[in-house]
């Protein structure tokens, strides 16, 4: 596929730079969840200063690939920030970060619980000193409880939370989801928490602690497996690509590429069967209703694939979507990033210096996200009001 060029989106001089213009964010975080939170706030106009230790954020070395010695992993999480290096374990670094906290609206951090407190610059100490400050703590398990203050890692929490237990082929081994989904959702939850706290501060004039834990975010992802277990008490099982409650909601083979079918009701199933020439399956008592299709999925899948073998998968998916039957070709990452609709939705952006990254998924009509500062730009102070 020959793709159009990615969108270049920078804020024109003299115009607002997003819904959060004027917000000052001090990003003390590393790795993924916290930096993603800071990047989202920056995309929507916040002035984000990132403080890294003298050796830099660990993800600078998480490669290859590298550009100018810095990994793509880091570059994907740290645009729309200006960065400086401070050793917060030393008095000079502590004094500098205190001066920045005095000006900030929001602090984002993911230090091990107790570390900043040991240095005299933790949440409880700053709450008294800067009562309007919103403090966003991203942690593994929170500060208390049986696992409180444990360090958190995405894959380990996927394992502990049950996510890994329902991911993988039926009868196969548990699998890590192929994305750092817990870290990323925690970063998004952190943004939600910051926005909620900002809204409340308009009434009370006070900041508060936003507590975003990887463990909580992972548990909150367990839909529909948790509701199923709450209702019937049966431990959820791995079902591969198939949905545990609906069928066919699965990847099926065609005459070419695999296609994902998301048939959610009886009408859609009837349309599917009519299009591929197996109307009799829609009348079969085993498959005529959603509940029966789910029960008899192991019988239904090979029957459908017999008919699907006569179709080109990509064209079939297009034709079915036109009929109102949800279906999608299984694409690779590079195919998805070059798809015309990805580019139309401005989900790939580029900036001066060769940076390319994923666009902001939240679109605002009057104050859209903008991409103003590429990664690795130095800065030691907030911008003037």
Coordinates of C-alpha atoms in Angstrom, one line a residue:
X1 CA 0.0 0.0 0.0
X2 CA 1.4 3.4 -0.9
X3 CA 0.5 5.8 1.9
X4 CA -0.1 9.5 1.9
X5 CA 2.3 11.5 4.1
X6 CA 1.6 11.7 7.8
X7 CA -0.1 14.8 9.1
X8 CA 2.1 17.5 10.4
X9 CA 0.3 19.4 13.1
X10 CA 1.8 22.3 14.9
X11 CA 0.1 25.2 16.6
X12 CA 0.1 28.4 14.5
X13 CA 1.7 31.4 16.3
X14 CA -0.7 33.4 18.4
X15 CA -3.5 30.7 18.6
X16 CA -4.6 28.6 21.5
X17 CA -2.7 25.4 21.9
X18 CA -5.4 23.2 23.3
X19 CA -8.0 22.7 26.0
X20 CA -5.3 22.7 28.7
X21 CA -3.5 25.8 27.6
X22 CA -2.0 27.5 30.7
X23 CA -1.8 24.3 32.7
X24 CA 1.7 23.7 34.2
X25 CA 2.6 20.1 34.6
X26 CA 5.8 18.8 36.3
X27 CA 6.5 15.3 35.0
X28 CA 8.8 13.5 37.4
X29 CA 7.9 10.0 36.0
X30 CA 9.8 7.4 34.0
X31 CA 9.1 4.4 31.9
X32 CA 5.5 4.3 30.5
X33 CA 2.4 5.1 32.6
X34 CA 3.5 8.4 34.0
X35 CA 5.2 9.7 30.8
X36 CA 2.1 8.7 28.7
X37 CA -0.1 10.8 31.1
X38 CA 2.3 13.7 30.7
X39 CA 2.3 13.4 26.9
X40 CA -1.5 13.3 26.7
X41 CA -1.7 16.5 28.9
X42 CA 1.0 18.1 26.7
X43 CA -0.8 17.1 23.5
X44 CA -3.8 19.0 24.7
X45 CA -1.9 22.2 25.5
X46 CA -0.4 21.8 28.9
X47 CA 3.2 23.2 29.4
X48 CA 5.0 20.0 30.6
X49 CA 8.4 20.0 32.1
X50 CA 10.0 16.6 32.5
X51 CA 12.6 16.0 35.1
X52 CA 14.9 13.0 34.5
X53 CA 17.7 11.6 36.6
X54 CA 21.3 12.4 35.4
X55 CA 21.5 9.2 33.5
X56 CA 18.1 9.8 31.8
X57 CA 14.9 7.8 31.7
X58 CA 15.6 4.1 31.5
X59 CA 13.5 3.8 28.3
X60 CA 16.1 5.9 26.4
X61 CA 18.0 2.5 26.2
X62 CA 15.1 0.3 25.4
X63 CA 15.9 -0.5 21.8
X64 CA 16.7 -1.0 19.1
X65 CA 15.7 0.9 17.1
X66 CA 17.7 4.0 18.1
X67 CA 18.0 7.5 16.7
X68 CA 21.0 9.6 17.9
X69 CA 21.4 7.1 20.7
X70 CA 17.8 7.3 22.0
X71 CA 15.3 4.5 21.6
X72 CA 12.1 4.8 19.7
X73 CA 10.3 3.6 22.9
X74 CA 11.3 6.8 24.7
X75 CA 10.5 9.0 21.7
X76 CA 7.0 7.5 21.6
X77 CA 6.1 8.8 25.1
X78 CA 7.9 12.1 25.5
X79 CA 6.8 14.7 22.9
X80 CA 5.2 18.0 23.9
X81 CA 7.6 18.1 26.9
X82 CA 10.8 20.0 27.6
X83 CA 13.3 18.0 29.6
X84 CA 16.0 18.7 32.2
X85 CA 18.2 16.5 34.4
X86 CA 18.1 16.8 38.2
X87 CA 19.4 14.5 40.9
X88 CA 16.5 14.6 43.3
X89 CA 18.5 12.7 46.0
X90 CA 20.7 15.8 46.4
X91 CA 19.9 19.1 48.1
X92 CA 20.5 21.1 44.9
X93 CA 18.0 19.0 42.9
X94 CA 15.5 19.0 45.7
X95 CA 15.6 22.8 45.9
X96 CA 15.2 23.2 42.2
X97 CA 12.2 20.8 42.0
X98 CA 10.6 22.6 45.0
X99 CA 10.8 25.8 43.0
X100 CA 9.1 24.2 40.1
X101 CA 6.4 22.6 42.3
X102 CA 5.6 26.1 43.6
X103 CA 4.7 27.1 40.0
X104 CA 3.0 23.9 38.9
X105 CA -0.6 22.9 38.8
X106 CA 0.1 19.2 38.5
X107 CA 2.9 16.9 39.5
X108 CA 3.1 13.4 37.9
X109 CA 5.4 10.9 39.5
X110 CA 5.9 7.2 39.7
X111 CA 8.8 6.8 42.2
X112 CA 8.8 3.9 44.6
X113 CA 6.4 4.7 47.5
X114 CA 8.4 6.5 50.2
X115 CA 11.3 7.6 48.0
X116 CA 10.2 11.2 47.5
X117 CA 9.0 11.4 51.2
X118 CA 12.5 10.3 52.3
X119 CA 13.9 13.3 50.3
X120 CA 11.3 15.7 51.8
X121 CA 9.5 16.3 48.6
X122 CA 6.6 13.8 48.8
X123 CA 2.9 14.3 48.5
X124 CA 2.1 14.8 52.2
X125 CA 4.9 17.3 52.6
X126 CA 3.9 19.2 49.5
X127 CA 0.1 19.1 50.3
X128 CA 0.7 21.5 53.2
X129 CA 3.1 23.7 51.4
X130 CA 1.2 23.9 48.1
X131 CA -2.5 23.3 48.9
X132 CA -3.6 23.9 45.2
X133 CA -1.2 21.4 43.8
X134 CA -2.7 18.3 42.2
X135 CA -0.4 15.3 42.7
X136 CA -0.7 12.3 40.4
X137 CA 1.0 9.2 41.7
X138 CA 1.3 6.3 39.3
X139 CA 2.3 3.1 41.2
X140 CA 2.2 -0.6 40.9
X141 CA -0.2 -1.4 43.8
X142 CA -0.9 1.8 45.7
X143 CA 0.7 2.8 49.0
X144 CA -1.0 0.4 51.4
X145 CA -2.8 -2.9 51.6
X146 CA -1.3 -6.4 51.4
X147 CA 0.7 -5.5 48.3
X148 CA 1.1 -1.8 49.0
X149 CA 4.4 -0.2 47.9
X150 CA 5.4 -3.2 45.8
X151 CA 7.0 -2.2 42.5
X152 CA 4.7 -2.8 39.5
X153 CA 5.6 -4.1 36.0
X154 CA 3.1 -4.4 33.2
X155 CA 3.5 -8.1 32.4
X156 CA 3.7 -9.2 36.0
X157 CA 0.4 -7.4 36.8
X158 CA -1.1 -8.9 33.7
X159 CA -0.3 -12.3 35.3
X160 CA -1.5 -11.4 38.8
X161 CA -4.7 -9.7 37.7
X162 CA -6.1 -12.5 35.6
X163 CA -5.6 -10.8 32.3
X164 CA -3.0 -13.4 31.2
X165 CA -5.2 -16.3 32.3
X166 CA -7.9 -15.4 29.7
X167 CA -5.5 -14.5 26.9
X168 CA -4.3 -17.3 24.6
X169 CA -5.6 -20.2 22.7
X170 CA -8.1 -22.6 24.3
X171 CA -6.1 -25.3 25.9
X172 CA -2.8 -23.4 25.4
X173 CA -0.6 -21.5 27.8
X174 CA -1.5 -18.1 29.3
X175 CA -0.1 -15.3 27.1
X176 CA 0.9 -11.7 27.8
X177 CA -1.2 -9.3 25.7
X178 CA 1.1 -8.1 23.0
X179 CA 1.0 -4.5 24.2
X180 CA 1.8 -2.9 27.6
X181 CA -1.9 -2.6 28.0
X182 CA -1.8 -2.2 31.8
X183 CA 0.8 0.6 31.7
X184 CA -1.1 2.4 29.0
X185 CA -4.5 2.2 30.6
X186 CA -3.0 3.3 33.9
X187 CA -1.6 6.4 32.1
X188 CA -5.0 7.1 30.6
X189 CA -6.7 6.6 34.0
X190 CA -4.1 9.0 35.5
X191 CA -5.2 11.7 32.9
X192 CA -8.8 11.1 33.8
X193 CA -8.0 11.5 37.5
X194 CA -6.0 14.8 36.8
X195 CA -8.9 16.2 34.8
X196 CA -11.4 15.3 37.6
X197 CA -9.2 16.9 40.2
X198 CA -8.8 20.1 38.1
X199 CA -12.6 20.3 37.8
X200 CA -13.1 19.9 41.5
X201 CA -10.4 22.5 42.2
X202 CA -12.5 25.1 40.5
X203 CA -15.0 24.6 43.3
X204 CA -12.8 24.1 46.4
X205 CA -9.6 25.8 45.4
X206 CA -7.7 22.8 46.7
X207 CA -5.6 20.1 45.0
X208 CA -5.7 16.5 45.9
X209 CA -3.9 13.2 45.4
X210 CA -4.7 11.2 42.2
X211 CA -3.8 7.6 43.0
X212 CA -3.5 5.6 39.7
X213 CA -2.3 2.1 40.4
X214 CA -1.4 -0.5 37.7
X215 CA -3.1 -3.3 39.7
X216 CA -6.4 -1.4 40.0
X217 CA -6.3 -0.5 36.3
X218 CA -5.7 -4.2 35.4
X219 CA -8.6 -5.4 37.6
X220 CA -10.9 -2.8 36.0
X221 CA -10.1 -4.3 32.6
X222 CA -11.7 -7.7 33.4
X223 CA -14.9 -7.2 31.4
X224 CA -16.8 -9.4 30.6
X225 CA -14.9 -12.0 32.5
X226 CA -15.6 -10.5 36.0
X227 CA -19.4 -10.0 35.4
X228 CA -19.5 -13.6 34.1
X229 CA -17.8 -14.9 37.2
X230 CA -19.9 -12.7 39.5
X231 CA -23.0 -14.3 38.0
X232 CA -22.2 -18.0 37.6
X233 CA -19.1 -18.5 39.6
X234 CA -17.3 -20.3 36.8
X235 CA -13.6 -19.4 36.3
X236 CA -13.2 -17.8 32.9
X237 CA -11.2 -19.8 30.4
X238 CA -9.0 -18.9 27.4
X239 CA -10.9 -18.8 24.1
X240 CA -8.3 -17.6 21.7
X241 CA -9.7 -14.9 19.4
X242 CA -13.3 -15.8 20.2
X243 CA -15.5 -13.9 22.5
X244 CA -16.6 -15.8 25.6
X245 CA -20.3 -14.7 25.3
X246 CA -20.9 -14.2 21.5
X247 CA -20.4 -16.2 18.4
X248 CA -19.2 -15.8 15.7
X249 CA -17.1 -13.2 17.3
X250 CA -13.8 -14.7 16.1
X251 CA -11.1 -14.8 13.5
X252 CA -12.2 -17.2 10.7
X253 CA -10.2 -18.4 7.7
X254 CA -11.3 -17.3 4.2
X255 CA -9.9 -18.1 0.7
X256 CA -7.1 -15.6 1.4
X257 CA -6.4 -13.6 4.6
X258 CA -8.0 -14.2 8.0
X259 CA -11.0 -12.0 8.8
X260 CA -12.4 -11.1 12.2
X261 CA -16.2 -11.4 12.4
X262 CA -18.1 -9.5 15.1
X263 CA -21.6 -10.9 14.7
X264 CA -23.5 -9.5 17.7
X265 CA -27.1 -10.4 16.9
X266 CA -29.4 -12.8 15.0
X267 CA -30.0 -10.3 12.2
X268 CA -26.3 -9.9 11.5
X269 CA -25.9 -13.7 11.5
X270 CA -28.7 -14.1 9.0
X271 CA -27.1 -11.5 6.7
X272 CA -23.8 -13.2 6.9
X273 CA -25.2 -16.6 6.0
X274 CA -27.2 -15.1 3.2
X275 CA -24.2 -13.4 1.7
X276 CA -21.9 -16.4 1.8
X277 CA -24.6 -18.9 0.6
X278 CA -25.4 -20.9 3.8
X279 CA -28.8 -19.6 4.7
X280 CA -29.7 -23.0 6.1
X281 CA -27.3 -22.4 9.0
X282 CA -29.3 -19.4 10.2
X283 CA -32.4 -21.7 10.4
X284 CA -30.6 -24.5 12.2
X285 CA -31.9 -24.6 15.8
X286 CA -28.3 -24.9 17.0
X287 CA -27.4 -21.6 15.5
X288 CA -30.6 -19.6 15.1
X289 CA -30.2 -17.6 18.4
X290 CA -27.2 -15.9 19.9
X291 CA -27.1 -18.1 23.0
X292 CA -27.3 -21.3 20.9
X293 CA -24.5 -20.1 18.6
X294 CA -22.3 -19.5 21.6
X295 CA -23.0 -23.0 23.0
X296 CA -22.4 -24.7 19.7
X297 CA -19.5 -22.6 18.5
X298 CA -17.1 -25.5 18.0
X299 CA -19.6 -27.0 15.5
X300 CA -20.4 -23.7 13.8
X301 CA -16.9 -22.5 13.1
X302 CA -15.8 -25.2 10.6
X303 CA -19.1 -25.1 8.9
X304 CA -18.8 -21.4 8.2
X305 CA -15.2 -21.7 7.1
X306 CA -16.2 -24.2 4.4
X307 CA -18.2 -21.5 2.8
X308 CA -15.8 -18.7 3.5
X309 CA -13.0 -20.6 1.6
X310 CA -14.6 -19.4 -1.6
X311 CA -14.1 -15.7 -0.8
X312 CA -11.3 -13.2 -0.8
X313 CA -11.0 -12.0 2.8
X314 CA -10.4 -8.3 2.2
X315 CA -13.2 -7.9 -0.3
X316 CA -15.6 -10.0 1.8
X317 CA -15.0 -7.8 4.9
X318 CA -15.7 -4.7 2.8
X319 CA -18.9 -6.2 1.4
X320 CA -20.1 -7.4 4.7
X321 CA -19.6 -4.0 6.4
X322 CA -21.7 -2.5 3.6
X323 CA -24.4 -4.9 4.5
X324 CA -24.2 -4.0 8.2
X325 CA -22.2 -7.1 9.3
X326 CA -19.1 -6.1 11.3
X327 CA -16.1 -7.7 9.8
X328 CA -12.4 -6.7 9.4
X329 CA -9.3 -8.1 7.7
X330 CA -6.5 -9.0 10.1
X331 CA -3.8 -6.4 9.3
X332 CA -0.2 -6.1 10.3
X333 CA 0.9 -3.0 12.3
X334 CA 2.6 -1.5 9.3
X335 CA -0.5 -2.0 7.2
X336 CA -2.7 -0.4 9.9
X337 CA -0.3 2.6 10.2
X338 CA -0.4 3.2 6.4
X339 CA -4.1 2.7 6.0
X340 CA -5.8 5.7 4.4
X341 CA -8.3 6.0 7.2
X342 CA -5.5 6.1 9.8
X343 CA -4.0 9.0 8.0
X344 CA -7.3 10.7 7.5
X345 CA -7.9 10.6 11.2
X346 CA -4.5 12.2 11.8
X347 CA -3.4 9.2 13.9
X348 CA 0.2 9.4 12.4
X349 CA 2.0 12.7 12.9
X350 CA 5.4 14.0 12.1
X351 CA 7.4 16.9 13.5
X352 CA 10.6 18.7 12.6
X353 CA 13.8 16.6 13.0
X354 CA 12.3 13.4 11.6
X355 CA 10.0 12.5 14.5
X356 CA 7.0 10.4 13.7
X357 CA 4.5 9.2 16.3
X358 CA 0.9 8.2 17.0
X359 CA -1.7 11.0 17.0
X360 CA -4.0 11.9 19.8
X361 CA -7.1 9.8 19.8
X362 CA -9.4 12.4 21.4
X363 CA -10.6 15.0 18.9
X364 CA -11.9 18.3 20.1
X365 CA -13.7 20.6 17.6
X366 CA -12.4 24.0 18.9
X367 CA -9.3 23.2 20.8
X368 CA -7.7 20.2 19.1
X369 CA -4.5 18.5 20.2
X370 CA -1.3 19.9 18.7
X371 CA 2.2 18.7 18.4
X372 CA 4.6 21.5 19.3
X373 CA 7.7 20.1 21.0
X374 CA 9.5 17.1 19.7
X375 CA 11.2 14.8 22.2
X376 CA 14.6 15.7 23.7
X377 CA 14.1 19.5 23.7
X378 CA 15.8 21.0 26.8
X379 CA 14.0 23.3 29.2
X380 CA 14.5 24.3 32.8
X381 CA 11.5 26.6 33.5
X382 CA 7.8 26.8 32.8
X383 CA 6.8 29.1 29.9
X384 CA 5.6 32.6 30.8
X385 CA 1.9 33.0 31.3

